[in-house]
mmCIF file of C-alpha atoms and ligand atoms in Angstrom:
data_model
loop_
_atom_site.group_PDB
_atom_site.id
_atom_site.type_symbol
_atom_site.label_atom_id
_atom_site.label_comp_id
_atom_site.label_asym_id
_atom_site.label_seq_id
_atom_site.Cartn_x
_atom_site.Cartn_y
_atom_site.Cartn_z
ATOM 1 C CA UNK A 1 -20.911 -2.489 10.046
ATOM 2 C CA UNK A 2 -22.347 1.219 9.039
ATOM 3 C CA UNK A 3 -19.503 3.056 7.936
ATOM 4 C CA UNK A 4 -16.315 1.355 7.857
ATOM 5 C CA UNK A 5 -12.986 2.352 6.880
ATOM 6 C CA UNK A 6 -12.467 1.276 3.730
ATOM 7 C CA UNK A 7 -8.927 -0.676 2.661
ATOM 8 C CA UNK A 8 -8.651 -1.145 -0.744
ATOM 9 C CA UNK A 9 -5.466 -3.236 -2.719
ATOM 10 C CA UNK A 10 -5.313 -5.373 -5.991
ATOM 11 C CA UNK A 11 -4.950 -8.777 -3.834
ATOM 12 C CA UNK A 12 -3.471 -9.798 -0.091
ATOM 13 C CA UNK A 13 -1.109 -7.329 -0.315
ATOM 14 C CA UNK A 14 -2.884 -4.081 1.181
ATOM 15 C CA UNK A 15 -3.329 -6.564 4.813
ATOM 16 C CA UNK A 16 -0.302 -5.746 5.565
ATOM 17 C CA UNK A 17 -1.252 -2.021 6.197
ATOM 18 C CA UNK A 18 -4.887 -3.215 7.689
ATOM 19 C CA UNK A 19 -2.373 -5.177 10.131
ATOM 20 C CA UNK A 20 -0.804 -1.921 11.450
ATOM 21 C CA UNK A 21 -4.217 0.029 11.006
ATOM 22 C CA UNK A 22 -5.995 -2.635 13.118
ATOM 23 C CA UNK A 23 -3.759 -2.521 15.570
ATOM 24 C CA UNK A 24 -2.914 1.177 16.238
ATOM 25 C CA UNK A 25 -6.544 1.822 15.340
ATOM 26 C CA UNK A 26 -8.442 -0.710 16.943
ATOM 27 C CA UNK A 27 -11.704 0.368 17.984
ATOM 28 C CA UNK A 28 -13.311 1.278 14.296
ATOM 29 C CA UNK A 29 -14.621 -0.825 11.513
ATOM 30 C CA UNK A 30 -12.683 -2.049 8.953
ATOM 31 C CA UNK A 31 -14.090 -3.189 5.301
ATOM 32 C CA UNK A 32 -11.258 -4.624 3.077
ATOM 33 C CA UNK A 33 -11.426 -5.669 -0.544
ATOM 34 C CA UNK A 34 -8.691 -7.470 -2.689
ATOM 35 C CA UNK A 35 -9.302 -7.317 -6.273
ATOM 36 C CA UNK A 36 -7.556 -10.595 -6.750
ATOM 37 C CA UNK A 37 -9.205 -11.794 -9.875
ATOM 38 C CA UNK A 38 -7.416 -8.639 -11.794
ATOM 39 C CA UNK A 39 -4.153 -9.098 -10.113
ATOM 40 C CA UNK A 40 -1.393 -8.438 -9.945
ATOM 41 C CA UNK A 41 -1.564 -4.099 -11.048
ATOM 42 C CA UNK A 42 2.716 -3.761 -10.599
ATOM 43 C CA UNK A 43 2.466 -3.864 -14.726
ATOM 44 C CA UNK A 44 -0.411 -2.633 -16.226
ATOM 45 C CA UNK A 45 -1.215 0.854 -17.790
ATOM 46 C CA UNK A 46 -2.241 3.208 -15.940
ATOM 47 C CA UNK A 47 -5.862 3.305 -17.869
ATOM 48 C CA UNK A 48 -6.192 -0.092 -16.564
ATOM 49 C CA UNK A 49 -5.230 0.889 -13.191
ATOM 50 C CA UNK A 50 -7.362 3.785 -12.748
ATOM 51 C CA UNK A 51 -10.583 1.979 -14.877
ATOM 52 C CA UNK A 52 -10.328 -0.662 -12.125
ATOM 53 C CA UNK A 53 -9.376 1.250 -8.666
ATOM 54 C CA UNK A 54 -12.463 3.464 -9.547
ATOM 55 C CA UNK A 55 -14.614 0.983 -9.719
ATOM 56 C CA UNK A 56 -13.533 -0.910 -6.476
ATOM 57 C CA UNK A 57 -13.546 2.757 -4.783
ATOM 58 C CA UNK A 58 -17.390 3.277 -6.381
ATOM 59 C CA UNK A 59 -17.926 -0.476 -4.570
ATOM 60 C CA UNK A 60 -16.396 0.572 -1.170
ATOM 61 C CA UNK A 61 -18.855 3.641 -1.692
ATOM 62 C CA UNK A 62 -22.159 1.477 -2.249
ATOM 63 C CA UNK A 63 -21.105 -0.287 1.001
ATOM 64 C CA UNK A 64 -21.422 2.542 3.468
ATOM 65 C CA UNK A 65 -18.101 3.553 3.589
ATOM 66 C CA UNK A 66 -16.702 7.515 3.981
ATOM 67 C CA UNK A 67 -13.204 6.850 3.916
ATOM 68 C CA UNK A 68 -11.704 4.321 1.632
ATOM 69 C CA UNK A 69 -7.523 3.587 1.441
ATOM 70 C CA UNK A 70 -5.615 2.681 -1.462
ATOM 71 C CA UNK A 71 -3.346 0.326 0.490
ATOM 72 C CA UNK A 72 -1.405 -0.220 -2.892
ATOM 73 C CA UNK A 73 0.681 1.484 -4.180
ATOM 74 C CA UNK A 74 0.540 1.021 -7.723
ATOM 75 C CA UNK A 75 -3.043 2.081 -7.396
ATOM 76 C CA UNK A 76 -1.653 5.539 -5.420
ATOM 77 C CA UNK A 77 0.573 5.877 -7.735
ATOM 78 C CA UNK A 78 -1.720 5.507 -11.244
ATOM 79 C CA UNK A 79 -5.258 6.726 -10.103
ATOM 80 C CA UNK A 80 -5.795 8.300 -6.709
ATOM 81 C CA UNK A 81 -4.837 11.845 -7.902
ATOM 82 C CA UNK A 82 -7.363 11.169 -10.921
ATOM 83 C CA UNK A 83 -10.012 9.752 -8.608
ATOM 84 C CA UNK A 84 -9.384 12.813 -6.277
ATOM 85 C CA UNK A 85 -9.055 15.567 -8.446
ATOM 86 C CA UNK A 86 -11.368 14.477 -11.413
ATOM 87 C CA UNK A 87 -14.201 12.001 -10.086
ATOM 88 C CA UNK A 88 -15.036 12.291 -6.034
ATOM 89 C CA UNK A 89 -16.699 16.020 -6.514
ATOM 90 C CA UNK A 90 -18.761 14.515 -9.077
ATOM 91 C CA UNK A 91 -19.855 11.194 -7.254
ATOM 92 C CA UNK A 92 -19.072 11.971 -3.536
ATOM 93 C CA UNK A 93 -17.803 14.952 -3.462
ATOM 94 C CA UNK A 94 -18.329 14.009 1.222
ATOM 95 C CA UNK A 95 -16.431 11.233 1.076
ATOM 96 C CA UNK A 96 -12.616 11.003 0.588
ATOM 97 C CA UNK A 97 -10.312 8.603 -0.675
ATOM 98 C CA UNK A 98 -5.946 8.845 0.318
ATOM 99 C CA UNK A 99 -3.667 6.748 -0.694
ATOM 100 C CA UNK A 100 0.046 5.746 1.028
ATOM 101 C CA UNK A 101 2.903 7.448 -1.093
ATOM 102 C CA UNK A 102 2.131 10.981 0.317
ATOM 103 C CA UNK A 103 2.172 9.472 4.219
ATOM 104 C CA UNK A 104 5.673 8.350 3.092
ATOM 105 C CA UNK A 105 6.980 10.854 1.159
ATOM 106 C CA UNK A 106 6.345 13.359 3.963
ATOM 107 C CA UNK A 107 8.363 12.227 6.298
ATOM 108 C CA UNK A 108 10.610 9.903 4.639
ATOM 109 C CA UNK A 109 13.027 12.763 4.946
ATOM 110 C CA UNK A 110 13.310 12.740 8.863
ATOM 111 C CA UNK A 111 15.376 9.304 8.652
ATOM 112 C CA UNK A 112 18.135 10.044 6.077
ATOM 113 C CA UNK A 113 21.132 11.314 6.975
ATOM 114 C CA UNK A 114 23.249 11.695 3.839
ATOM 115 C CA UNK A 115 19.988 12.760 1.636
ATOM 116 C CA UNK A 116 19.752 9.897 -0.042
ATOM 117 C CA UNK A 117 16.686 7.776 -0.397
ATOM 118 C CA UNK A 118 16.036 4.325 -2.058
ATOM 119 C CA UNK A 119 12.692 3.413 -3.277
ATOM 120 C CA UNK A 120 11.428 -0.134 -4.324
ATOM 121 C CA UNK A 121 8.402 -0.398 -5.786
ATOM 122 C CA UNK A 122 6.673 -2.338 -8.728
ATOM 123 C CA UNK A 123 7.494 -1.597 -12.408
ATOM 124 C CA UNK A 124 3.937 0.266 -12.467
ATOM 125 C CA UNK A 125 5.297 2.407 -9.202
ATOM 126 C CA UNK A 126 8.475 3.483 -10.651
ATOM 127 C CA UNK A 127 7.317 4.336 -13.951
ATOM 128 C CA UNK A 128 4.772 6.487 -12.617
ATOM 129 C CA UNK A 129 8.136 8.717 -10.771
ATOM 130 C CA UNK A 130 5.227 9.567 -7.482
ATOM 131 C CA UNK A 131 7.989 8.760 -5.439
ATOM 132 C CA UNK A 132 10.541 11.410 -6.613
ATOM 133 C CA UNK A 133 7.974 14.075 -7.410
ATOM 134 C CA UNK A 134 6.267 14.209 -4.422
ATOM 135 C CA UNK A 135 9.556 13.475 -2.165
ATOM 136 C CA UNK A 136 10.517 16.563 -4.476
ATOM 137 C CA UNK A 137 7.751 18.692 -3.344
ATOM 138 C CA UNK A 138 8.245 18.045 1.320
ATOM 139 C CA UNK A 139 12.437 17.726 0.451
ATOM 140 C CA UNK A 140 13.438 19.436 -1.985
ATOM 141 C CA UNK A 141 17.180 18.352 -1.612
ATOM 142 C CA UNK A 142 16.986 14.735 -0.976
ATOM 143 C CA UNK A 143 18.235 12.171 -3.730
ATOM 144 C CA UNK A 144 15.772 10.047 -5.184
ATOM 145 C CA UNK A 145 16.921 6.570 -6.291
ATOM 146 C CA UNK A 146 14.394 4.116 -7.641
ATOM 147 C CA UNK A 147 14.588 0.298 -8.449
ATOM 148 C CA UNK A 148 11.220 -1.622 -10.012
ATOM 149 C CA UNK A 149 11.477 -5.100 -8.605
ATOM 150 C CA UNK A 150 9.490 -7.267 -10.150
ATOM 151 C CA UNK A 151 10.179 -10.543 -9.567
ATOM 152 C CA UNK A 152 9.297 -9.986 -5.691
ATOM 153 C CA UNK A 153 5.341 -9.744 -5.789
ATOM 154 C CA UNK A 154 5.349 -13.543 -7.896
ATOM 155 C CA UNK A 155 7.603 -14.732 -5.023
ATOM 156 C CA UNK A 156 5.938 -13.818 -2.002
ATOM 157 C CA UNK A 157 2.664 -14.421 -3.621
ATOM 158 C CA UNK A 158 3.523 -18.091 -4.985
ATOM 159 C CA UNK A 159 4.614 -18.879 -1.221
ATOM 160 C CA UNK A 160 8.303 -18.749 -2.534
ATOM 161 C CA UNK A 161 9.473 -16.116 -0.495
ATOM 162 C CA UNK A 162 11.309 -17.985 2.365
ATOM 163 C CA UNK A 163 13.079 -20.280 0.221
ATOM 164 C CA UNK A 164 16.880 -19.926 -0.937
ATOM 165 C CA UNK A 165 15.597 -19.327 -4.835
ATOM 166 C CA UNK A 166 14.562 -15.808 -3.480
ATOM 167 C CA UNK A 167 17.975 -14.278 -2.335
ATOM 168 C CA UNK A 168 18.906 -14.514 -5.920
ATOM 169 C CA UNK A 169 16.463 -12.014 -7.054
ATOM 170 C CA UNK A 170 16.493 -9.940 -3.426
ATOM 171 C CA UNK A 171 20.318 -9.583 -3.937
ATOM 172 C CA UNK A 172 19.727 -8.732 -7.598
ATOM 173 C CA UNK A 173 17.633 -6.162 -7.311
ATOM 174 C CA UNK A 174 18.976 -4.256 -3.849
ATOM 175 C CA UNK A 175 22.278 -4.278 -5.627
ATOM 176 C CA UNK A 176 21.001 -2.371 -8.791
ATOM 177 C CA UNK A 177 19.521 -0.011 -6.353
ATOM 178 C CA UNK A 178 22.897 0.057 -4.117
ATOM 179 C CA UNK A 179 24.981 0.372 -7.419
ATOM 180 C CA UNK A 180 23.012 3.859 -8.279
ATOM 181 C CA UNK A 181 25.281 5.432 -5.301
ATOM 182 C CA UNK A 182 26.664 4.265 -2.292
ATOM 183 C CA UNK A 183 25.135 7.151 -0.503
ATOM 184 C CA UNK A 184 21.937 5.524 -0.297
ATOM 185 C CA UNK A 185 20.991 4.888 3.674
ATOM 186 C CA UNK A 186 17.242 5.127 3.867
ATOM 187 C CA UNK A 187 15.090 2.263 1.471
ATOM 188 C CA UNK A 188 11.603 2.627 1.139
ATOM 189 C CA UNK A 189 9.611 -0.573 0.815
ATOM 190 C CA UNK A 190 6.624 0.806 -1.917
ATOM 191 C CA UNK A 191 5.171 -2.136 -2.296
ATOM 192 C CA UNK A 192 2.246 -4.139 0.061
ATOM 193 C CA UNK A 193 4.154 -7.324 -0.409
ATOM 194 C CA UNK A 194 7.616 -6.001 0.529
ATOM 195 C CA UNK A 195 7.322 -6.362 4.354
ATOM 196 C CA UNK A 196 7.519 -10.400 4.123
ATOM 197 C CA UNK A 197 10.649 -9.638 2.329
ATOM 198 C CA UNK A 198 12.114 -7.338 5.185
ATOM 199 C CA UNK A 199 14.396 -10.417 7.065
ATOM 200 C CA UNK A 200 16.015 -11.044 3.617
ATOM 201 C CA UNK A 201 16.165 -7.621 2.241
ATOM 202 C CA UNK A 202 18.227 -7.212 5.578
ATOM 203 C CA UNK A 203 20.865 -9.250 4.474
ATOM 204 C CA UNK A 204 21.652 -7.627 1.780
ATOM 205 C CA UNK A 205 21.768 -3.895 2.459
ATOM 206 C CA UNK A 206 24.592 -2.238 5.020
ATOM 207 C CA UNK A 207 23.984 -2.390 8.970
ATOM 208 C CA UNK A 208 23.294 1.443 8.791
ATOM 209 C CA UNK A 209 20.830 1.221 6.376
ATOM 210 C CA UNK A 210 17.364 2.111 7.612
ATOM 211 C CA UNK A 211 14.817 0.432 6.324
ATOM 212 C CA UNK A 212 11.023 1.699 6.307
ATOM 213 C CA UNK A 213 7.844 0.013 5.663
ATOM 214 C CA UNK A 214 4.544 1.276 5.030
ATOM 215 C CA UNK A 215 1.819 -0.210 7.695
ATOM 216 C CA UNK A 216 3.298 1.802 10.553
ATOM 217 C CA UNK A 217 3.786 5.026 8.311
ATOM 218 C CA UNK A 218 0.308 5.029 6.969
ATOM 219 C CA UNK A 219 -1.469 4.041 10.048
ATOM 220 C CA UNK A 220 0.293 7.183 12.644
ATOM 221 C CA UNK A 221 -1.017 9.539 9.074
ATOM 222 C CA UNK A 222 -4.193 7.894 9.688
ATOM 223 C CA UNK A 223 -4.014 8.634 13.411
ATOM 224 C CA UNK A 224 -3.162 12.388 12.702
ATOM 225 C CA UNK A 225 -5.689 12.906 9.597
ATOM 226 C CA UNK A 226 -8.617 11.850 11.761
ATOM 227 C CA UNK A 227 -7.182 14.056 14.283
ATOM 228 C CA UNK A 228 -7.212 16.730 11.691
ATOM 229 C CA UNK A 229 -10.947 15.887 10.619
ATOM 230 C CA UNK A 230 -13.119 15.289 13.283
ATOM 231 C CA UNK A 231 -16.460 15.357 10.894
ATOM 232 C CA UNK A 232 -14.811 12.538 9.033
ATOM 233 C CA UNK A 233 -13.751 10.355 12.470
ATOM 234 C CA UNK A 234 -17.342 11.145 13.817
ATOM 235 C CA UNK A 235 -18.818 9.254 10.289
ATOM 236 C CA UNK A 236 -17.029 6.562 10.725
ATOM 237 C CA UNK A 237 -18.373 3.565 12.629
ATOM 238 C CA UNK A 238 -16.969 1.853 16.068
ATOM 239 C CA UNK A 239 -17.227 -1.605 16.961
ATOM 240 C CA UNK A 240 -14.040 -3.360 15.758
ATOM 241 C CA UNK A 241 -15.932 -5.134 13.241
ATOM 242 C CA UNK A 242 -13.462 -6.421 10.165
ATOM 243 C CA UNK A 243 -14.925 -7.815 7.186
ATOM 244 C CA UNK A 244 -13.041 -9.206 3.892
ATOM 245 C CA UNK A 245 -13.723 -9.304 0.460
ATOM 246 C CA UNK A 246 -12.310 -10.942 -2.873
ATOM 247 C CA UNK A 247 -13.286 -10.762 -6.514
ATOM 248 C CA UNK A 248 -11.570 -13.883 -6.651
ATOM 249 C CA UNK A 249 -11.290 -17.379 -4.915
ATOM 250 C CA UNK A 250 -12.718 -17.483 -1.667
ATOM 251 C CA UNK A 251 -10.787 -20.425 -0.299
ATOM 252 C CA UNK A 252 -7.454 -18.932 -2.504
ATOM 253 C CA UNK A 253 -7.844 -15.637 -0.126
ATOM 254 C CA UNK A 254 -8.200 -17.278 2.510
ATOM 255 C CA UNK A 255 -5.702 -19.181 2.675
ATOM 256 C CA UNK A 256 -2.811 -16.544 1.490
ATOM 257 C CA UNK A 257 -4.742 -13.487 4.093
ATOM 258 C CA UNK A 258 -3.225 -15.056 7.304
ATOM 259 C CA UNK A 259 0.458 -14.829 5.953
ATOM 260 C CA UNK A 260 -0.280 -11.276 5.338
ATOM 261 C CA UNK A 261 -2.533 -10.410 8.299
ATOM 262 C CA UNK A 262 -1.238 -12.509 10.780
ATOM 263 C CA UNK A 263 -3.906 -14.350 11.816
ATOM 264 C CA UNK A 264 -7.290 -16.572 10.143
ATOM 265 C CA UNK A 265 -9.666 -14.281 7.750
ATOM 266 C CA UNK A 266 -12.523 -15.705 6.647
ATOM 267 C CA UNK A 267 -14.095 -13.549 3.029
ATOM 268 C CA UNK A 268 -16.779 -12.993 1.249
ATOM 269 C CA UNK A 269 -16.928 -13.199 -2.846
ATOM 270 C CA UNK A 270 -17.863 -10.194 -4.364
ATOM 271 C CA UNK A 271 -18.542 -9.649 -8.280
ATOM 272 C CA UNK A 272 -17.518 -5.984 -9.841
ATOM 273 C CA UNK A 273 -19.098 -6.760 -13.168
HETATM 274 N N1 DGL B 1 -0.338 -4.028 -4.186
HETATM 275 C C1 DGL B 1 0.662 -3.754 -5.187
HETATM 276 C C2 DGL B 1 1.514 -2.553 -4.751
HETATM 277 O O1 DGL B 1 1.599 -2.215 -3.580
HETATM 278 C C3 DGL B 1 1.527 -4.960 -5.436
HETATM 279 C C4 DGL B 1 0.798 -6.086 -6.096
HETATM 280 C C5 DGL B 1 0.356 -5.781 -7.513
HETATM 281 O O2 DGL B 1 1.201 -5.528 -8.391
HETATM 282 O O3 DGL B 1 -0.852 -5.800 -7.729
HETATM 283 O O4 DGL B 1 2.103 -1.931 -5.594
#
């Protein structure tokens, strides 16, 4: 693999948008790396969070690749504009590095019909406010309601997401969200992990409620961006090669990947320090 598409997230999480990119994007290469031995981001600063995306970003560099994701949010949320904006004219100033709150926020407005949006995200996601500022800057009018859930990374991570334990703190938290106005009919899933959630979340939010997630959304902005760029698409290699990294646990990533991707992964171990 020359020049993959890099798809960066703190753990499994991020597979859930290589899923969609994989499969509406088949025929380039795909390099993804979980930073699982520093997970989970959701709560830490956003020094941390920035310190340690730019260093994964500086990795997926010093493999070959042009493009590189943040398939996390908390990472969009606490360092991509930094990376952007402050470090990638200094140290690639070719190469470019998006993120998936602003393929979300730009059209998020195009499914509400009462102008009121729900966002779910990780404590490090809300506190950050990315969603409402930049929903603020492509809809101006919309309502911007926000609810940091984060019980519901541990659960789906610790394989605890199917079981009946889990509605508890599903119910808990969509009703806190629900409770900030019952105007609310669009809920945005900002989180990687979210998606294994979506049957449950389901049950607890009205019939009319639409609910988005992310893979779909960032993969038809991928689509369009490339579109947009040709001198970037033409960099990047074909050959539907996929490759997967951890900074953790082999055999750990392994094992949780296929829940998330949907079908066997097989990493690599890589070491950051
Ligand atoms: N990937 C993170 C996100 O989308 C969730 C997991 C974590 O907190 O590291 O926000």
């Amino acid at each position: 693999m020359k020049q993959p598409i890099g798809v960066f997230d703190s753990g499994y999480g991020g597979l859930t948008v290589l899923k969609e990119l994989v499969r509406q994007l088949p025929q380039y290469d795909y390099l993804y790396m979980g930073d699982n031995a520093r997970a989970p981001y959701g709560p830490r600063s956003f020094e941390t969070v920035y310190h340690y995306t730019l260093q994964c970003v500086q990795w997926f560099f010093s493999q070959g690749c042009e493009l590189v994701i943040l398939a996390c949010n908390t990472a969009s949320a606490k360092a991509l504009r930094t990376i952007q904006q402050n470090d990638l004219p200094g140290i690639a100033p070719e190469k470019r590095v998006l993120g998936v709150i602003r393929p979300s926020t730009e059209i998020i407005g195009h499914y509400t019909k009462t102008g009121e949006i729900g966002i779910l995200g990780t404590t490090g996601t809300v506190s950050s406010q990315s969603y409402p500022i930049e929903i603020a800057r492509f809809f101006p009018g919309l309502k911007v309601y926000q609810e940091a859930c984060p019980m519901w990374v541990p659960l789906v991570e610790n394989n605890e997401y199917n079981k009946p334990g889990a509605d508890y703190f599903i119910q808990q938290h969509l009703n806190a969200l629900q409770a900030q106005s019952p105007g609310i009919d669009t809920i945005l899933l900002a989180c990687t992990h979210y998606p294994l959630l979506l049957h449950k979340i389901r049950a607890y939010v009205g019939e009319h409620t639409t609910i988005l997630s992310q893979g779909e959304i960032v993969a038809r902005s991928l689509i369009q961006y490339l579109q947009n760029h040709p001198n970037m698409e033409q960099r990047i290699s074909r050959g539907g090669g996929r490759q997967f990294c951890t900074t953790d646990s082999v055999a750990d990533f392994d094992n949780h990947a296929s829940i998330f991707f949907g079908e066997p992964v097989s990493s690599s171990h890589i070491d950051l320090s």
